[in-house]
């Protein structure tokens, strides 16, 4: 089968569900570009750019960075691509971001192909984040901030599940198990 020239996958799921790891592997194996807004923002914070200076304090508290900033970041990223073959990890996170992404993809003629949703019980998520915090060096991988991020997810990001479900795009994936097990389920769900 020829590789489709356009491919857009959006990974949804709560913080700590394993989106980044799974999205990374899928991107590598399928020749897609993973776009992680968290990684992009952390890079700005590290470099001390104006965007980083604005985003850093919000990230440290587990709050979201304003929609317009993220939309600008994504617009710039996609504008430089010849063919849109991407996996979004951590974007969109709010309904305004999702609507703006639709507008952008419409302009580019690249509709969303699928929205895998990684499901992991709440009680496991905090433990995973605290464990990750031992090596990630992220100042938001602490128990207190993880709780705040979970709350922000419930209020602002969970509505996206309905938004994409209404179009039949959501693929529910059990995110409990080994990395390989979960990856296998993702491939199955994307068929
Ligand atoms: P993540 O690496 O996806 O867990 O993101 C880490 C932090 O970056 C989040 O807690 C937010 O503060 C910020 N962030 C990442 N992506 C977004 C987004 N799409 N909208 C708003 N804030 C974001």
Short mmCIF file of C-alpha atoms and ligand atoms in Angstrom, two decimals:
data_model
loop_
_atom_site.label_atom_id
_atom_site.label_comp_id
_atom_site.label_asym_id
_atom_site.label_seq_id
_atom_site.Cartn_x
_atom_site.Cartn_y
_atom_site.Cartn_z
CA UNK A 1 0.00 0.00 0.00
CA UNK A 2 1.45 3.42 -0.84
CA UNK A 3 2.15 5.66 2.12
CA UNK A 4 -0.61 8.25 2.31
CA UNK A 5 0.83 11.71 1.80
CA UNK A 6 -1.32 13.14 4.58
CA UNK A 7 -1.84 11.55 7.95
CA UNK A 8 -3.06 13.24 11.13
CA UNK A 9 -3.34 11.38 14.42
CA UNK A 10 -4.20 12.99 17.73
CA UNK A 11 -3.25 11.21 20.95
CA UNK A 12 -5.70 11.92 23.76
CA UNK A 13 -5.45 10.83 27.35
CA UNK A 14 -4.74 12.12 30.84
CA UNK A 15 -1.28 13.19 31.99
CA UNK A 16 0.79 10.11 32.76
CA UNK A 17 -1.14 7.79 30.42
CA UNK A 18 1.93 7.19 28.25
CA UNK A 19 0.96 9.30 25.24
CA UNK A 20 4.46 10.65 24.66
CA UNK A 21 6.17 7.26 24.67
CA UNK A 22 3.59 5.56 22.48
CA UNK A 23 3.30 8.49 20.08
CA UNK A 24 7.08 8.54 19.71
CA UNK A 25 7.22 4.88 18.70
CA UNK A 26 4.30 5.15 16.31
CA UNK A 27 5.86 8.21 14.71
CA UNK A 28 9.22 6.48 14.24
CA UNK A 29 7.72 3.30 12.83
CA UNK A 30 5.27 5.01 10.51
CA UNK A 31 7.38 7.89 9.29
CA UNK A 32 5.31 10.56 11.01
CA UNK A 33 6.44 13.65 12.87
CA UNK A 34 5.49 13.70 16.54
CA UNK A 35 4.51 17.17 17.62
CA UNK A 36 4.54 17.43 21.41
CA UNK A 37 3.53 20.87 22.59
CA UNK A 38 4.91 20.07 26.06
CA UNK A 39 8.35 19.37 24.53
CA UNK A 40 8.18 22.51 22.41
CA UNK A 41 7.28 24.63 25.44
CA UNK A 42 9.98 23.04 27.63
CA UNK A 43 12.52 23.85 24.93
CA UNK A 44 11.41 27.49 25.01
CA UNK A 45 11.67 27.53 28.81
CA UNK A 46 15.21 26.07 28.64
CA UNK A 47 16.28 28.63 26.06
CA UNK A 48 14.70 31.48 28.00
CA UNK A 49 12.75 32.79 25.00
CA UNK A 50 9.91 35.29 25.63
CA UNK A 51 7.44 32.45 25.08
CA UNK A 52 9.33 30.32 27.59
CA UNK A 53 9.35 33.11 30.13
CA UNK A 54 5.57 33.38 29.82
CA UNK A 55 4.87 29.64 29.77
CA UNK A 56 7.33 28.42 32.43
CA UNK A 57 5.50 29.62 35.56
CA UNK A 58 2.16 28.26 34.31
CA UNK A 59 3.68 24.86 33.48
CA UNK A 60 5.30 24.66 36.89
CA UNK A 61 1.85 25.06 38.46
CA UNK A 62 0.23 22.51 36.15
CA UNK A 63 -1.93 25.18 34.47
CA UNK A 64 -2.46 25.45 30.74
CA UNK A 65 -0.61 27.98 28.62
CA UNK A 66 -3.03 30.36 26.76
CA UNK A 67 -4.69 28.91 23.66
CA UNK A 68 -3.50 31.64 21.30
CA UNK A 69 0.14 30.85 22.07
CA UNK A 70 -0.31 27.17 21.32
CA UNK A 71 -2.27 27.80 18.18
CA UNK A 72 0.52 30.06 16.92
CA UNK A 73 3.12 27.41 17.71
CA UNK A 74 1.20 24.73 15.80
CA UNK A 75 0.42 27.01 12.87
CA UNK A 76 4.13 27.75 12.44
CA UNK A 77 5.09 24.10 12.72
CA UNK A 78 2.61 22.92 10.10
CA UNK A 79 3.30 25.80 7.73
CA UNK A 80 6.85 24.53 7.20
CA UNK A 81 5.80 20.99 6.26
CA UNK A 82 5.47 19.78 2.66
CA UNK A 83 3.15 16.90 3.47
CA UNK A 84 1.24 16.82 6.73
CA UNK A 85 2.16 13.50 8.38
CA UNK A 86 1.92 14.17 12.09
CA UNK A 87 1.02 12.78 15.48
CA UNK A 88 -0.08 15.36 18.01
CA UNK A 89 0.85 14.64 21.61
CA UNK A 90 -0.60 17.03 24.17
CA UNK A 91 -2.43 19.17 21.62
CA UNK A 92 -5.23 20.12 21.37
CA UNK A 93 -6.06 20.39 25.05
CA UNK A 94 -9.09 22.69 24.98
CA UNK A 95 -12.12 23.10 22.74
CA UNK A 96 -10.85 26.39 21.27
CA UNK A 97 -7.58 24.66 20.35
CA UNK A 98 -9.48 21.78 18.75
CA UNK A 99 -11.63 24.16 16.71
CA UNK A 100 -8.60 26.15 15.57
CA UNK A 101 -6.83 22.95 14.60
CA UNK A 102 -9.83 22.00 12.47
CA UNK A 103 -9.63 25.33 10.67
CA UNK A 104 -5.92 24.92 10.11
CA UNK A 105 -6.21 21.34 8.84
CA UNK A 106 -9.06 22.37 6.57
CA UNK A 107 -6.82 25.05 5.05
CA UNK A 108 -4.11 22.46 4.54
CA UNK A 109 -6.50 19.84 3.16
CA UNK A 110 -5.41 17.29 5.80
CA UNK A 111 -8.32 15.96 7.83
CA UNK A 112 -7.85 14.06 11.11
CA UNK A 113 -7.54 10.31 10.55
CA UNK A 114 -7.96 9.00 14.08
CA UNK A 115 -7.91 9.98 17.74
CA UNK A 116 -6.54 7.19 19.94
CA UNK A 117 -7.58 7.71 23.57
CA UNK A 118 -5.28 6.07 26.12
CA UNK A 119 -7.29 5.06 29.18
CA UNK A 120 -5.60 4.49 32.54
CA UNK A 121 -7.30 4.54 35.96
CA UNK A 122 -6.77 7.74 37.94
CA UNK A 123 -4.98 6.11 40.85
CA UNK A 124 -2.27 4.72 38.56
CA UNK A 125 -1.66 8.03 36.83
CA UNK A 126 -0.28 9.95 39.80
CA UNK A 127 2.02 7.04 40.70
CA UNK A 128 3.33 6.91 37.12
CA UNK A 129 4.04 10.63 37.08
CA UNK A 130 5.82 10.58 40.43
CA UNK A 131 7.90 7.63 39.20
CA UNK A 132 8.71 9.44 35.95
CA UNK A 133 9.69 12.50 38.01
CA UNK A 134 12.66 10.58 39.43
CA UNK A 135 14.37 10.78 36.04
CA UNK A 136 12.47 13.29 33.88
CA UNK A 137 13.88 16.42 35.50
CA UNK A 138 10.44 17.98 35.01
CA UNK A 139 9.40 20.34 37.78
CA UNK A 140 5.73 19.45 37.17
CA UNK A 141 6.21 15.71 37.75
CA UNK A 142 5.42 15.96 41.47
CA UNK A 143 2.42 14.60 43.29
CA UNK A 144 0.86 18.00 43.98
CA UNK A 145 1.28 19.32 40.45
CA UNK A 146 0.19 15.99 38.97
CA UNK A 147 -3.11 16.35 40.83
CA UNK A 148 -3.60 19.83 39.44
CA UNK A 149 -2.82 18.59 35.91
CA UNK A 150 -5.35 15.81 36.35
CA UNK A 151 -7.97 18.33 37.40
CA UNK A 152 -7.16 20.59 34.45
CA UNK A 153 -7.46 17.55 32.17
CA UNK A 154 -10.92 16.74 33.53
CA UNK A 155 -12.20 20.27 33.13
CA UNK A 156 -10.60 21.39 29.90
CA UNK A 157 -9.43 18.40 27.89
CA UNK A 158 -11.99 15.68 28.56
CA UNK A 159 -14.67 17.58 26.58
CA UNK A 160 -12.56 16.84 23.51
CA UNK A 161 -13.49 13.18 23.82
CA UNK A 162 -17.11 14.07 23.05
CA UNK A 163 -16.03 16.50 20.35
CA UNK A 164 -14.14 13.83 18.41
CA UNK A 165 -16.52 10.98 19.37
CA UNK A 166 -19.36 12.85 17.71
CA UNK A 167 -17.45 12.42 14.45
CA UNK A 168 -16.61 8.78 15.12
CA UNK A 169 -12.89 9.48 15.35
CA UNK A 170 -12.09 8.29 18.88
CA UNK A 171 -10.44 4.86 19.33
CA UNK A 172 -10.49 3.71 22.94
CA UNK A 173 -7.28 1.98 23.97
CA UNK A 174 -6.63 0.28 27.30
CA UNK A 175 -3.43 1.95 28.51
CA UNK A 176 -2.72 -0.52 31.32
CA UNK A 177 0.01 -3.06 30.60
CA UNK A 178 3.54 -3.18 29.23
CA UNK A 179 4.67 -0.65 26.63
CA UNK A 180 4.56 -3.37 23.97
CA UNK A 181 1.08 -4.52 24.94
CA UNK A 182 -0.30 -1.01 24.80
CA UNK A 183 1.48 -0.33 21.52
CA UNK A 184 -0.05 -3.48 20.01
CA UNK A 185 -3.51 -2.29 21.05
CA UNK A 186 -2.90 1.09 19.47
CA UNK A 187 -1.94 -0.50 16.15
CA UNK A 188 -5.05 -2.66 16.33
CA UNK A 189 -7.24 0.35 17.09
CA UNK A 190 -5.83 2.30 14.16
CA UNK A 191 -6.52 -0.40 11.58
P1 LIG B 1 2.80 17.83 28.65
O1 LIG B 1 4.25 17.57 28.40
O2 LIG B 1 1.94 17.55 27.46
O3 LIG B 1 2.31 17.11 29.89
O4 LIG B 1 2.65 19.39 28.94
C1 LIG B 1 3.30 19.98 30.04
C2 LIG B 1 2.71 21.36 30.31
O5 LIG B 1 2.88 22.20 29.16
C3 LIG B 1 1.22 21.38 30.57
O6 LIG B 1 0.90 21.08 31.92
C4 LIG B 1 0.87 22.81 30.18
O7 LIG B 1 1.28 23.71 31.17
C5 LIG B 1 1.75 23.03 28.97
N1 LIG B 1 1.08 22.60 27.71
C6 LIG B 1 1.47 21.59 26.87
N2 LIG B 1 0.63 21.50 25.82
C7 LIG B 1 -0.32 22.45 26.00
C8 LIG B 1 -1.48 22.82 25.28
N3 LIG B 1 -1.84 22.19 24.13
N4 LIG B 1 -2.22 23.86 25.76
C9 LIG B 1 -1.87 24.50 26.88
N5 LIG B 1 -0.81 24.19 27.63
C10 LIG B 1 -0.03 23.16 27.20
#
